[in-house]
Short mmCIF file of C-alpha atoms in Angstrom, two decimals:
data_model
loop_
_atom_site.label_atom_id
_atom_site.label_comp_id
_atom_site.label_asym_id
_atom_site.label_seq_id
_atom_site.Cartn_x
_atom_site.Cartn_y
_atom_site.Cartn_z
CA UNK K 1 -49.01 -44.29 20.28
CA UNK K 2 -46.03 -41.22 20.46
CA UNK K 3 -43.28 -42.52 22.60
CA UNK K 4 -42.52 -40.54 25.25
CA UNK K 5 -45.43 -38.10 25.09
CA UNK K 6 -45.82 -35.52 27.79
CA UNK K 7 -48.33 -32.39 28.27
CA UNK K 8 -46.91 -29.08 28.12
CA UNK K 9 -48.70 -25.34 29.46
CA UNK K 10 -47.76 -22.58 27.68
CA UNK K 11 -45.32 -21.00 30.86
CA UNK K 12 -43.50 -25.14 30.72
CA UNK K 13 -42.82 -24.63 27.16
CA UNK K 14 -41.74 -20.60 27.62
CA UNK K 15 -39.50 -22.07 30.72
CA UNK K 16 -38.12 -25.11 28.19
CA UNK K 17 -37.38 -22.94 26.00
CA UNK K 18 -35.19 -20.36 28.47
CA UNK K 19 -33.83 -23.81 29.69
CA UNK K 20 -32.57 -25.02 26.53
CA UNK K 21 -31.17 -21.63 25.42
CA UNK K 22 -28.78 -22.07 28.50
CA UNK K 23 -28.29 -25.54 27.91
CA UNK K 24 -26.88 -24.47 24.21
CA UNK K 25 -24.89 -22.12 25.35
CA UNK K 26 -23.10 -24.98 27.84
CA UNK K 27 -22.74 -26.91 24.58
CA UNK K 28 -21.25 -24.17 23.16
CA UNK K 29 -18.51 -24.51 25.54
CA UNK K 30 -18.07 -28.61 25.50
CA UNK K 31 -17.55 -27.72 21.50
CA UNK K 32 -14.53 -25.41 22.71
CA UNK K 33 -13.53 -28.45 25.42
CA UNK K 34 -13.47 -31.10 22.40
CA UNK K 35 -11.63 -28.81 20.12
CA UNK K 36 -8.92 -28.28 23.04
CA UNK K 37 -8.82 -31.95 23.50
CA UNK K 38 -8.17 -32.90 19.49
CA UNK K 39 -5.54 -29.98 20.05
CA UNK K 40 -3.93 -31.03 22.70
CA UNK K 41 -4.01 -34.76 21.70
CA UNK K 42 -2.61 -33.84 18.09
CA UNK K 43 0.44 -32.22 20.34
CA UNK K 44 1.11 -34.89 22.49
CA UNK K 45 1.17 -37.21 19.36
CA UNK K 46 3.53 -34.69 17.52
CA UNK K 47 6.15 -34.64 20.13
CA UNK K 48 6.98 -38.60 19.78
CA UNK K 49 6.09 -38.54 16.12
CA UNK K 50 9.49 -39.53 14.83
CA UNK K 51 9.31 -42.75 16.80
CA UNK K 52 5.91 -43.43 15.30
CA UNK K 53 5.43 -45.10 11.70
CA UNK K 54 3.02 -43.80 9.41
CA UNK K 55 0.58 -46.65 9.95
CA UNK K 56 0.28 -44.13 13.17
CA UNK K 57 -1.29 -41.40 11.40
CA UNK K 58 -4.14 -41.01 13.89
CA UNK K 59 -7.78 -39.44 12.86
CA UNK K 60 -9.17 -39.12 16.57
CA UNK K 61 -7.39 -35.65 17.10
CA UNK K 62 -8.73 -34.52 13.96
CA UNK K 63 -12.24 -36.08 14.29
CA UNK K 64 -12.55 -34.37 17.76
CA UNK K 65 -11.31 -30.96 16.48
CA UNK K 66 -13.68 -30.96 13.79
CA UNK K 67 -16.67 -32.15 15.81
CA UNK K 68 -15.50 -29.40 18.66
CA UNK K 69 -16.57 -26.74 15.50
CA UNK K 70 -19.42 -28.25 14.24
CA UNK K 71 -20.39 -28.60 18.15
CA UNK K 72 -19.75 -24.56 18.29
CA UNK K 73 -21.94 -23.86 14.90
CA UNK K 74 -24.49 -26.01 15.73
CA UNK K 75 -25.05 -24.94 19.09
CA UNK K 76 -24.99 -21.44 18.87
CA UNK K 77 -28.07 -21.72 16.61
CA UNK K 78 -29.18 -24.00 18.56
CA UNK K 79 -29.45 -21.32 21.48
CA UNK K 80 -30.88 -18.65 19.11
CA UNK K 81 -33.72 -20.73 18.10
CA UNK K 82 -34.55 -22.07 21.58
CA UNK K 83 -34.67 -18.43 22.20
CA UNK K 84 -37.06 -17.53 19.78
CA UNK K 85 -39.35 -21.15 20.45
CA UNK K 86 -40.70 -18.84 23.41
CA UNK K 87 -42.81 -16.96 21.39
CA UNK K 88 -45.25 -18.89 18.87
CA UNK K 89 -45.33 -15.78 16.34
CA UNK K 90 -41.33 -16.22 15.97
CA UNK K 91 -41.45 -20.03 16.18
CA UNK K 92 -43.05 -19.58 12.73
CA UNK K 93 -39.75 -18.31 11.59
CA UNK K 94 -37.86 -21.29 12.09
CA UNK K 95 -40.43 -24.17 11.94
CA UNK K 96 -39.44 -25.08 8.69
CA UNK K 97 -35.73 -24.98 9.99
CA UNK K 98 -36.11 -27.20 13.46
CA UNK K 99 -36.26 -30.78 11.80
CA UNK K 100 -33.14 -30.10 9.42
CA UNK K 101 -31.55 -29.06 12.69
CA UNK K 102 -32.44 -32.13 14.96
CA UNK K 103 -31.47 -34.53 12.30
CA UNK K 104 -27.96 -32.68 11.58
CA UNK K 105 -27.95 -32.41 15.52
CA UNK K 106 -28.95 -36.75 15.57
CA UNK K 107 -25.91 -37.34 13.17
CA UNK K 108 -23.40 -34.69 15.31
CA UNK K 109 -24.14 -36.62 18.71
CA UNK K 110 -23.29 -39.80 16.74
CA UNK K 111 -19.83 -38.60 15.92
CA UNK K 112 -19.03 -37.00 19.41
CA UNK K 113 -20.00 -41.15 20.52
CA UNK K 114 -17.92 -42.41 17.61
CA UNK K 115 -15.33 -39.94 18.63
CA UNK K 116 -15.65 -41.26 22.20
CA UNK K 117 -15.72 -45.26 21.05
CA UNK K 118 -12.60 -44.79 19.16
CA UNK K 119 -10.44 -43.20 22.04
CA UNK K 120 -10.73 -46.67 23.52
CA UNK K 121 -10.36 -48.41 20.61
CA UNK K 122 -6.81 -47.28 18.99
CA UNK K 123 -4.73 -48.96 21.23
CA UNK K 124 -3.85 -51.80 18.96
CA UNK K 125 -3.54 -49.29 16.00
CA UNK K 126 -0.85 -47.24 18.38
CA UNK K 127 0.63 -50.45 19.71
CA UNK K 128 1.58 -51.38 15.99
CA UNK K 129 2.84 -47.80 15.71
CA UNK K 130 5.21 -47.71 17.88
CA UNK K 131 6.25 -51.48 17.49
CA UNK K 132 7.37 -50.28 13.65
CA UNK K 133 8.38 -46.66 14.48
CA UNK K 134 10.82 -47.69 17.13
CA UNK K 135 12.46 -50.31 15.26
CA UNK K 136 13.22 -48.00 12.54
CA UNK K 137 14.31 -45.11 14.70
CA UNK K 138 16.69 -48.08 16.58
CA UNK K 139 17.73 -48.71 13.19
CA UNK K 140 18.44 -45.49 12.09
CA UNK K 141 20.03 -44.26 15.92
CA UNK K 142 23.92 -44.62 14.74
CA UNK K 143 23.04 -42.15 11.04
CA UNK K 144 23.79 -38.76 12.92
CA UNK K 145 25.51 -37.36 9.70
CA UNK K 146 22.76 -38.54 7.40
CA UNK K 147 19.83 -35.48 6.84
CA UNK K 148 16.46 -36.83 8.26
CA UNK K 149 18.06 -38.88 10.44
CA UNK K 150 20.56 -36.77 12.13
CA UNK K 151 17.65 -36.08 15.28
CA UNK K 152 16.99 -39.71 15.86
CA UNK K 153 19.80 -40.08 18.37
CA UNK K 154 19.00 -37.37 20.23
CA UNK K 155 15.13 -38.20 20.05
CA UNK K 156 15.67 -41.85 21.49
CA UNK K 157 18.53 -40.74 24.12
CA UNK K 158 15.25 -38.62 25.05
CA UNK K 159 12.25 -40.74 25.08
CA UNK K 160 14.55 -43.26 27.11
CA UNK K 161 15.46 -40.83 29.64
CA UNK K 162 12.11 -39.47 30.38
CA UNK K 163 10.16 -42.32 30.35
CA UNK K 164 12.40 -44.71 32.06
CA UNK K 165 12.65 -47.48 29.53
CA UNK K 166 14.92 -48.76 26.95
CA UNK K 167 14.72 -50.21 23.45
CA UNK K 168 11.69 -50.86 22.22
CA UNK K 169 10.77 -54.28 24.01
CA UNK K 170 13.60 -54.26 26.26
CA UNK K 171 17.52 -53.36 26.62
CA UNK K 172 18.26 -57.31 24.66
CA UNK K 173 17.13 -55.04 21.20
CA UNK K 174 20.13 -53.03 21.53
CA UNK K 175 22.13 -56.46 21.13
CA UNK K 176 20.47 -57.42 17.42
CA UNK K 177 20.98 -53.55 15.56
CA UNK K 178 24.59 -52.11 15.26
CA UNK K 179 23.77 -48.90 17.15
CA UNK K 180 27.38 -47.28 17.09
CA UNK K 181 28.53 -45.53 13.80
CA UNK K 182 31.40 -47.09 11.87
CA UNK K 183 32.89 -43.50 12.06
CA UNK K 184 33.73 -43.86 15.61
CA UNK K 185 34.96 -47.88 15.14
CA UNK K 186 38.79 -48.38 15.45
CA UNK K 187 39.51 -50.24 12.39
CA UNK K 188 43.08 -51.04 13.60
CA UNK K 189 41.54 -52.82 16.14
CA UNK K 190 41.58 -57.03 15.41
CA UNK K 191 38.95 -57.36 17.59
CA UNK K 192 36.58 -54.99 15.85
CA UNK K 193 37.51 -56.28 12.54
CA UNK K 194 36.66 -59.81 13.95
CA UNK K 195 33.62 -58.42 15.00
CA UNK K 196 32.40 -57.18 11.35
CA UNK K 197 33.75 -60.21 9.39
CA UNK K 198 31.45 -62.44 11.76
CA UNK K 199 28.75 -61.00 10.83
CA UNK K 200 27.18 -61.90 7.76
CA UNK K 201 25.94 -58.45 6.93
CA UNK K 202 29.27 -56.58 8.12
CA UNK K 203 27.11 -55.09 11.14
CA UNK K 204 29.17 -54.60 14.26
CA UNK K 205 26.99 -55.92 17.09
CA UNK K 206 27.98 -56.03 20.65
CA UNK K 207 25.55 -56.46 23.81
CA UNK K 208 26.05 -53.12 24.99
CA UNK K 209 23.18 -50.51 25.27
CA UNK K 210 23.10 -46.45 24.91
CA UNK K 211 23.95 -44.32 27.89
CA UNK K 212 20.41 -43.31 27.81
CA UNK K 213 19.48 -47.21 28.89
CA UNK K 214 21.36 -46.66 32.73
CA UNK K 215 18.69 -46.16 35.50
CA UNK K 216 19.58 -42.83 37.34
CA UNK K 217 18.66 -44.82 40.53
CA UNK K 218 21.80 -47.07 40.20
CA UNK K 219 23.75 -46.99 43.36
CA UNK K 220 26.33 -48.04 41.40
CA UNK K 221 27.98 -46.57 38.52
CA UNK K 222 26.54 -48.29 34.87
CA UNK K 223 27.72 -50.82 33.21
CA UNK K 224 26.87 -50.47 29.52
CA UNK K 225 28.89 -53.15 27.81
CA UNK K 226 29.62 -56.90 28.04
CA UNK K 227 26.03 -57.35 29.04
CA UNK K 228 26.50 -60.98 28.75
CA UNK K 229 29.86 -61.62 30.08
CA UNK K 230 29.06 -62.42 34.07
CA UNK K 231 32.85 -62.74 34.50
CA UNK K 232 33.55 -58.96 33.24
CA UNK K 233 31.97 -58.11 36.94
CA UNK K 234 32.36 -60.33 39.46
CA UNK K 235 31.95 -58.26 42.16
CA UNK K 236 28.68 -56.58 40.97
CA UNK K 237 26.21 -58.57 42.88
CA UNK K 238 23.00 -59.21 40.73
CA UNK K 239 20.60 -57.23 43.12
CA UNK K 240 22.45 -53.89 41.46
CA UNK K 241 22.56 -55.39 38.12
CA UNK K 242 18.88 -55.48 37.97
CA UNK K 243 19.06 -51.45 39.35
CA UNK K 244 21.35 -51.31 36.72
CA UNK K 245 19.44 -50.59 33.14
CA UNK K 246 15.94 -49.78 32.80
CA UNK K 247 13.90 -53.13 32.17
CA UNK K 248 10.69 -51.60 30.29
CA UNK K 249 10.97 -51.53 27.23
CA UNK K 250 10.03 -47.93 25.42
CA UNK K 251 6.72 -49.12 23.18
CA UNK K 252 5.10 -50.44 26.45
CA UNK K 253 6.38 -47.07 28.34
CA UNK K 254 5.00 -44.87 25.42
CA UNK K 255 1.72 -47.16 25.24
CA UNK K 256 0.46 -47.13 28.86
CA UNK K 257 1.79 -42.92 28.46
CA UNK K 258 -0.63 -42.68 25.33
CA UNK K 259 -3.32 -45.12 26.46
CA UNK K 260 -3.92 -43.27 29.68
CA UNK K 261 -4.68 -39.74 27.83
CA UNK K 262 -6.97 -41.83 25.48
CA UNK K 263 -8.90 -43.56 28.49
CA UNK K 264 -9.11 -39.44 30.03
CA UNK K 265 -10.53 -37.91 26.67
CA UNK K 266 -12.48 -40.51 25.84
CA UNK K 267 -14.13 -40.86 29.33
CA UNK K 268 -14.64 -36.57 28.76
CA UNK K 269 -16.34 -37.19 25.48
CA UNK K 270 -18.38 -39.70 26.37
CA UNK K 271 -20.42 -37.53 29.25
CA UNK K 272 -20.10 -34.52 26.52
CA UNK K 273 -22.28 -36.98 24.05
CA UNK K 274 -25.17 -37.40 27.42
CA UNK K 275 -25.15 -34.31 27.75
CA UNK K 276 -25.57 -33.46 24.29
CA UNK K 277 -28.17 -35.95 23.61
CA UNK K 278 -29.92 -34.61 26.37
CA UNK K 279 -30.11 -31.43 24.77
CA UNK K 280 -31.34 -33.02 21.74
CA UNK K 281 -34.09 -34.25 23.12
CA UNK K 282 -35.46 -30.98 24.75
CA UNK K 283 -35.19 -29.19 21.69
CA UNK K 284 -36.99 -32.17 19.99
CA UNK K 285 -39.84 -32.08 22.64
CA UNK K 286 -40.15 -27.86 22.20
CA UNK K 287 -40.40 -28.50 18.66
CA UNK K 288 -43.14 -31.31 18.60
CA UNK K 289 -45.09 -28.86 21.41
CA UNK K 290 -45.08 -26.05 19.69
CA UNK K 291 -45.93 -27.66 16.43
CA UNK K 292 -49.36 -29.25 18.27
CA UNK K 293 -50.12 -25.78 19.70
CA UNK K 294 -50.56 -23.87 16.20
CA UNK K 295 -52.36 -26.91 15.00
CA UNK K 296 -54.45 -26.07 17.82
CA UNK K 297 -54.93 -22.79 16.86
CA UNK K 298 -54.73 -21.04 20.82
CA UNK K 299 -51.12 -20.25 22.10
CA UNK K 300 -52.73 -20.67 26.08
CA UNK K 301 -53.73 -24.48 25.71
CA UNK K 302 -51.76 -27.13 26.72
CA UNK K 303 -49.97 -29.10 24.06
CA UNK K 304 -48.47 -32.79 23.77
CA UNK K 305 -45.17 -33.07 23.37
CA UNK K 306 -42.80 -36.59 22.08
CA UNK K 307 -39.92 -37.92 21.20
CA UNK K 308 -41.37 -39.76 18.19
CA UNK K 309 -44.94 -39.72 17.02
CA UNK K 310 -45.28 -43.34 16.52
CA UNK K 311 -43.79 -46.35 18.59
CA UNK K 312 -41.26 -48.35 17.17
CA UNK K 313 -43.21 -51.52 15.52
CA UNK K 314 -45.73 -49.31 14.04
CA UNK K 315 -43.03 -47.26 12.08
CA UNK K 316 -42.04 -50.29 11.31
CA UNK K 317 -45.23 -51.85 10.00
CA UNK K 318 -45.95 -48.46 8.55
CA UNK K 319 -42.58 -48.69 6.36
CA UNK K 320 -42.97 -52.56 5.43
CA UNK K 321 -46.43 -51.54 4.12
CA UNK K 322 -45.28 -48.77 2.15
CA UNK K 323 -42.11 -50.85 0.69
CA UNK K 324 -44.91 -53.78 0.57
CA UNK K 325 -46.98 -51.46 -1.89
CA UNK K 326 -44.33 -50.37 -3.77
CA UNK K 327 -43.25 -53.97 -4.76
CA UNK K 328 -47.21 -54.47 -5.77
CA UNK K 329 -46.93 -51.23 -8.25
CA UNK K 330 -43.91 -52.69 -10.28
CA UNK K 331 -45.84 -56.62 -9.93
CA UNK K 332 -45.36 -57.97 -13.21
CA UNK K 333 -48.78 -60.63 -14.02
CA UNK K 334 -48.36 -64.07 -13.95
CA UNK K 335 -51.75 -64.70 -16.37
CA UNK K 336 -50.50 -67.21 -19.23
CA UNK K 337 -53.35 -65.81 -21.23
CA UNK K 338 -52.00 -62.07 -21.29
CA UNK K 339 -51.19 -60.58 -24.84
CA UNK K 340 -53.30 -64.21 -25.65
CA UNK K 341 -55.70 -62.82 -29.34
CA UNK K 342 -59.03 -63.09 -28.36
CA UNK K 343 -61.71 -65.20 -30.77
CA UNK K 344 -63.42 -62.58 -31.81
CA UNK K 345 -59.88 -60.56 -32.51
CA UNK K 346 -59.25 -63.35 -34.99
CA UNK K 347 -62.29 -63.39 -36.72
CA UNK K 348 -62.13 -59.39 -36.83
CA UNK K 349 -58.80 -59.10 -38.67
CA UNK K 350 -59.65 -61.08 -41.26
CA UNK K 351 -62.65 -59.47 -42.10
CA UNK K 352 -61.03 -56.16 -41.78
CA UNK K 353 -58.24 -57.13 -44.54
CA UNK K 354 -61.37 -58.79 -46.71
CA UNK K 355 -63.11 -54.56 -46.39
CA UNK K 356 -59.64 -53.61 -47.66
CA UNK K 357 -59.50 -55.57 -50.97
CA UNK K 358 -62.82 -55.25 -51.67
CA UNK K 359 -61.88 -51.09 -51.80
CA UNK K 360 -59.40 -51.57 -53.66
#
């Protein structure tokens, strides 16, 4: 029994087959939508990519790029061949073509849905990112006269700024990394040299954050240093202290920035993969209608039209039997007696070696 099976005139199919030319064409256009998404993602993902590590290097921008061409390719022959499916004479033309293209079509739907799956399913991979990426780029803040590093400052003093946050789990990371450069550390100073020698690996750590850590919306003008020592402000009430610094730390801030644009283009892919499959199936109901109607001989009589030409269990039974009579082919006998000499084999080779020294 065909699953799915409907009846088709000859003006449904001719009207199926306009329909699905458009519907191509529409396709067409969600190919140029998931290219501009991979695009666009890909950019977004560039601009922060120094803060990233390279466990970060991301495949959904590329995945949805390619799959936006394919989508284009496929599509646009798609339409022309819907086109032609009006006419039975020029269906000829591409009836050996239509079931190469519905299975390539089967396996591009599948990767616009992977594509769509994996939007929601990188957060962890971009959380670990930008756990690692940070802490290096925290690291590396104080190396402005070292080449490859010379940007970080500038690239953190950024990201904090715009996004409102500071370190990478919160302002307290500033405390464990020695974020100042010993080119700007007075080493007249005891107290600096104190500093250094306490520290087992000569690091001078202070609790004291960036300038980019102070919230614009303090009331109050920022207190960067002594972050620790209560009695350095005893007038500053701990209302503004909270105003103070930005809490959040950065990886959170970049993660809900990142995971938002995700949840948008993968919520976009998903309805282009329905629609898509929806357009897969038309063209896979035109081709099994037009197929009946030349096996029918008359271009005016109705034809039936399915998704698949057998239900599910009997493809399934039909497959088990054909792997079933496969195994029977290459069935070696059990029969103890096989490659057993016969009686009368015995008794005939010995006569046959008596004939041949009796000739000679």
């Amino acid at each position: 029994m065909a699953v799915g099976r409907v009846t088709f005139s000859k003006a449904e199919r001719e009207k199926l087959a306009e329909v699905l030319w458009l519907l191509n064409w529409i396709s067409v256009v969600t190919g140029v939508i998931l290219f501009s998404l991979g695009l666009f993602l890909k950019v977004e993902i560039q601009k922060w990519a120094e803060v990233m590590s390279e466990y970060g290097t991301f495949y959904v921008p590329h995945m949805l790029i390619t799959t936006g061409l394919a989508a284009c390719c496929i599509n646009y022959l798609g339409g022309q061949i819907c086109l032609d499916c009006a006419d039975t004479n020029k269906f000829l033309r591409w009836k050996l073509v239509m079931m190469p293209y519905i299975i390539c079509t089967f396996f591009f739907t599948s990767c616009v849905l992977a594509g769509a799956l994996m939007c929601y399913s990188i957060r962890s991979q971009l959380e670990e990112s930008l756990f690692l990426g940070l802490r290096n780029a925290m690291r590396y803040y104080k190396d402005t006269d070292t080449p490859g590093r010379c940007y970080l400052k500038r690239t953190v003093d950024m990201l904090q700024i715009q996004f409102q946050c500071c370190g990478n789990t919160g302002y307290r990371d500033w405390f464990q990394i020695q974020w100042i450069s010993s080119r700007y550390l007075d080493m007249t100073n005891s107290a600096v040299v104190d500093r250094l020698r306490s520290n087992v690996e000569g690091k001078y750590l202070m609790d004291g954050v960036p300038f980019s850590c102070c919230s614009t919306f303090s009331p109050r003008p920022c207190i960067q240093q002594h972050l620790n020592n209560r009695t350095a402000r005893l007038h500053y009430d701990q209302e503004s202290q909270q105003q103070n610094l930005w809490r959040r730390g950065c990886r959170q801030a970049l993660l809900d920035h990142y995971t938002g644009i995700m949840e948008s283009i993968g919520l976009t892919v998903l309805l282009i993969w329905l629609f898509e499959l929806l357009v897969l199936t038309g063209v896979r109901y035109l081709q099994t209608a037009m197929e009946n109607v030349l096996l029918l001989g008359d271009p005016d009589l109705e034809s039936y039209g399915w998704i698949l030409e057998n239900s599910l269990a009997e493809m399934a039974r039909s497959n088990f039997n054909i792997i079933k009579n496969l195994g029977k082919c290459y069935q070696v006998d059990d029969d103890p007696n096989i490659n057993v000499p016969t009686a009368a084999a015995e008794h005939e080779v010995p006569s046959q070696a008596t004939r041949i020294q009796c000739s000679s």
